[in-house]
Amino acid sequence: MYQNAASGDRLVGANHRLVGANHRLAGANHRLAGSNNKDLNLRRTGVSLSARKNTDFSKREIRRLQRHGALYRLKLEQNVKNNISLQGLPTLGNLQ
């Protein structure tokens, strides 16, 4: 599931940049594009635990993903799969 994680670190951007600077994901306030959830604020290490209800992972798995900084990539991948447009951003499937 995370075969692109290593390349994702490089290609999703140096200094955690995606579309726009300062850790922004195609939108303001560090929110994933198309998300209505006020609690999906991204941090440098991932996503707050309040985002747990929006995933299929347990609290322990969420903390593990936070430590590896992979949760925001997972949410981005889910949003891309849900046909949410991130302009100019390649989908994670193309990062191989």
XYZ file of N, CA and C in Angstrom:
288
model
N 0.820 -1.203 0.000
C 0.000 0.000 0.000
C 0.857 1.258 0.000
N 2.041 1.145 0.627
C 2.918 2.302 0.708
C 4.144 2.144 -0.177
N 3.986 1.468 -1.332
C 5.165 1.295 -2.166
C 5.688 2.614 -2.707
N 4.837 3.640 -2.727
C 5.265 4.939 -3.232
C 5.717 5.871 -2.118
N 5.775 5.363 -0.888
C 6.065 6.274 0.220
C 7.453 6.879 0.101
N 8.443 6.073 -0.284
C 9.805 6.605 -0.375
C 9.902 7.642 -1.484
N 9.371 7.313 -2.655
C 9.406 8.288 -3.739
C 8.470 9.444 -3.445
N 7.420 9.186 -2.667
C 6.503 10.259 -2.325
C 7.176 11.350 -1.516
N 8.096 10.943 -0.629
C 8.802 11.946 0.157
C 9.570 12.894 -0.741
N 10.142 12.361 -1.817
C 10.917 13.220 -2.706
C 10.011 13.990 -3.651
N 9.011 13.319 -4.228
C 8.258 13.922 -5.315
C 7.084 14.764 -4.838
N 6.523 14.433 -3.678
C 5.426 15.248 -3.179
C 5.977 16.602 -2.774
N 7.288 16.723 -2.665
C 7.913 18.029 -2.622
C 8.997 18.138 -1.584
N 10.015 18.883 -1.928
C 11.007 19.251 -0.928
C 10.351 20.204 0.053
N 10.767 20.118 1.297
C 10.211 20.973 2.349
C 8.695 20.813 2.465
N 8.194 19.636 2.182
C 6.770 19.323 2.333
C 5.889 20.223 1.486
N 6.367 20.666 0.343
C 5.556 21.554 -0.484
C 4.773 20.753 -1.503
N 3.509 21.111 -1.655
C 2.675 20.525 -2.687
C 2.266 21.672 -3.601
N 0.985 21.900 -3.783
C 0.554 23.055 -4.555
C 0.552 24.248 -3.612
N 1.507 25.138 -3.749
C 1.630 26.269 -2.851
C 2.660 26.019 -1.768
N 3.039 27.077 -1.096
C 4.097 26.989 -0.099
C 3.517 26.803 1.290
N 4.410 26.673 2.238
C 4.048 26.613 3.655
C 3.108 25.452 3.967
N 3.430 24.290 3.472
C 2.701 23.061 3.784
C 1.252 23.107 3.336
N 0.931 23.865 2.317
C -0.461 23.957 1.905
C -0.764 22.952 0.810
N -1.920 22.349 0.910
C -2.368 21.374 -0.072
C -3.500 21.990 -0.889
N -3.169 22.722 -1.920
C -4.172 23.300 -2.826
C -5.303 23.957 -2.059
N -4.966 24.787 -1.102
C -5.977 25.456 -0.316
C -5.374 26.050 0.933
N -6.125 26.919 1.576
C -5.589 27.623 2.732
C -5.768 26.804 3.998
N -5.131 27.269 5.041
C -5.274 26.705 6.380
C -4.868 25.239 6.451
N -3.938 24.829 5.616
C -3.391 23.478 5.660
C -4.464 22.412 5.503
N -5.513 22.703 4.749
C -6.594 21.738 4.609
C -6.497 21.030 3.273
N -6.936 19.792 3.252
C -6.979 19.039 2.010
C -8.075 19.614 1.123
N -7.785 19.712 -0.167
C -8.760 20.282 -1.090
C -10.032 19.449 -1.092
N -11.149 20.111 -1.068
C -12.422 19.423 -1.132
C -12.917 18.872 0.184
N -12.185 19.100 1.246
C -12.588 18.544 2.526
C -13.425 19.549 3.295
N -14.512 19.077 3.878
C -15.352 19.933 4.691
C -15.019 19.827 6.171
N -14.034 19.009 6.504
C -13.745 18.746 7.903
C -12.819 19.819 8.456
N -13.297 20.536 9.462
C -12.494 21.611 10.036
C -11.290 21.071 10.795
N -11.325 19.778 11.155
C -10.252 19.250 11.989
C -9.180 18.528 11.186
N -9.154 18.690 9.875
C -8.107 18.038 9.087
C -6.909 18.965 8.914
N -6.511 19.636 9.971
C -5.369 20.527 9.881
C -4.093 19.701 9.838
N -3.297 19.918 8.814
C -2.064 19.163 8.684
C -0.985 19.783 9.558
N -0.216 18.922 10.165
C 0.958 19.375 10.888
C 2.185 18.827 10.181
N 3.348 19.222 10.652
C 4.566 18.732 10.000
C 4.671 17.218 10.112
N 4.085 16.646 11.154
C 4.198 15.215 11.362
C 3.011 14.438 10.822
N 1.983 15.110 10.351
C 0.837 14.374 9.843
C -0.453 15.114 10.119
N -1.452 14.392 10.594
C -2.778 14.956 10.801
C -3.160 14.739 12.254
N -3.947 15.653 12.791
C -4.346 15.530 14.182
C -5.174 14.264 14.399
N -5.162 13.802 15.642
C -5.914 12.587 15.957
C -7.410 12.775 15.772
N -7.874 14.017 15.742
C -9.303 14.226 15.532
C -9.727 13.795 14.136
N -8.759 13.605 13.241
C -9.089 13.116 11.903
C -9.314 11.611 11.895
N -9.159 10.970 13.057
C -9.271 9.515 13.112
C -10.630 9.029 12.629
N -11.679 9.789 12.943
C -13.015 9.339 12.553
C -13.211 9.363 11.048
N -12.308 10.029 10.318
C -12.429 10.094 8.871
C -11.627 9.006 8.169
N -11.005 8.126 8.936
C -10.207 7.060 8.338
C -10.703 5.717 8.849
N -10.160 4.670 8.282
C -10.515 3.322 8.708
C -9.467 2.746 9.647
N -8.621 3.596 10.230
C -7.519 3.111 11.038
C -7.819 3.287 12.516
N -7.204 2.445 13.324
C -7.346 2.571 14.764
C -6.468 3.710 15.269
N -6.677 4.085 16.522
C -5.888 5.176 17.097
C -4.400 4.818 17.115
N -4.091 3.563 17.407
C -2.686 3.144 17.406
C -2.078 3.258 16.015
N -2.827 2.847 15.003
C -2.317 2.957 13.634
C -2.153 4.413 13.223
N -3.091 5.275 13.666
C -2.974 6.698 13.353
C -1.697 7.262 13.959
N -1.403 6.903 15.203
C -0.179 7.410 15.832
C 1.058 6.896 15.109
N 1.020 5.648 14.664
C 2.162 5.120 13.920
C 2.343 5.886 12.612
N 1.226 6.160 11.936
C 1.316 6.921 10.694
C 1.800 8.342 10.953
N 1.394 8.920 12.086
C 1.869 10.264 12.416
C 3.378 10.278 12.604
N 3.893 9.251 13.279
C 5.337 9.220 13.509
C 6.095 9.168 12.198
N 5.546 8.477 11.221
C 6.228 8.361 9.935
C 5.830 9.463 8.966
N 4.964 10.358 9.396
C 4.586 11.467 8.541
C 3.850 11.047 7.285
N 3.199 9.885 7.336
C 2.596 9.338 6.124
C 1.101 9.597 6.035
N 0.489 10.068 7.104
C -0.968 10.140 7.104
C -1.483 11.195 6.140
N -0.757 12.325 6.029
C -1.260 13.340 5.101
C -1.164 12.855 3.670
N -0.144 12.008 3.363
C -0.062 11.438 2.016
C -1.215 10.476 1.780
N -1.577 9.718 2.818
C -2.691 8.790 2.687
C -3.993 9.542 2.420
N -4.236 10.630 3.162
C -5.457 11.393 2.944
C -5.456 12.031 1.559
N -4.279 12.486 1.118
C -4.190 13.057 -0.218
C -4.518 11.997 -1.259
N -3.985 10.786 -1.067
C -4.251 9.716 -2.020
C -5.735 9.368 -2.036
N -6.375 9.352 -0.864
C -7.803 9.065 -0.818
C -8.596 10.140 -1.549
N -8.201 11.397 -1.383
C -8.930 12.467 -2.054
C -8.741 12.410 -3.557
N -7.541 12.055 -4.005
C -7.320 11.924 -5.441
C -8.175 10.785 -5.991
N -8.271 9.691 -5.225
C -9.115 8.582 -5.667
C -10.584 8.987 -5.710
N -10.966 9.939 -4.868
C -12.349 10.410 -4.855
C -12.591 11.498 -5.884
N -11.684 11.618 -6.845
C -11.826 12.556 -7.962
C -11.884 14.007 -7.518
N -11.193 14.323 -6.454
C -11.064 15.721 -6.052
C -9.873 16.293 -6.805
N -10.092 17.372 -7.515
C -9.061 17.918 -8.389
C -8.054 18.732 -7.596
N -6.788 18.351 -7.724
C -5.691 19.154 -7.189
C -4.911 19.652 -8.391
N -5.105 20.890 -8.755
C -4.563 21.382 -10.013
C -3.042 21.334 -10.010
N -2.504 20.766 -11.091
C -1.066 20.732 -11.259
C -0.351 19.719 -10.401
N -1.097 18.923 -9.644
C -0.465 17.963 -8.746
C -0.658 16.558 -9.302
N 0.411 15.824 -9.552
C 0.244 14.459 -10.053
C -0.360 13.561 -8.981
N -1.139 12.598 -9.405
C -1.675 11.646 -8.442
C -0.551 10.757 -7.952
N -0.746 10.187 -6.764
C 0.314 9.361 -6.196
C 0.588 8.139 -7.061
N -0.380 7.718 -7.852
C -0.146 6.590 -8.741
C 0.861 6.886 -9.828
N 1.045 8.170 -10.146
C 1.997 8.539 -11.187
C 3.383 8.812 -10.645
N 3.583 8.654 -9.350
C 4.875 8.986 -8.758
C 5.834 7.811 -8.739
N 5.472 6.718 -9.386
C 6.372 5.580 -9.416
C 7.540 5.921 -10.298
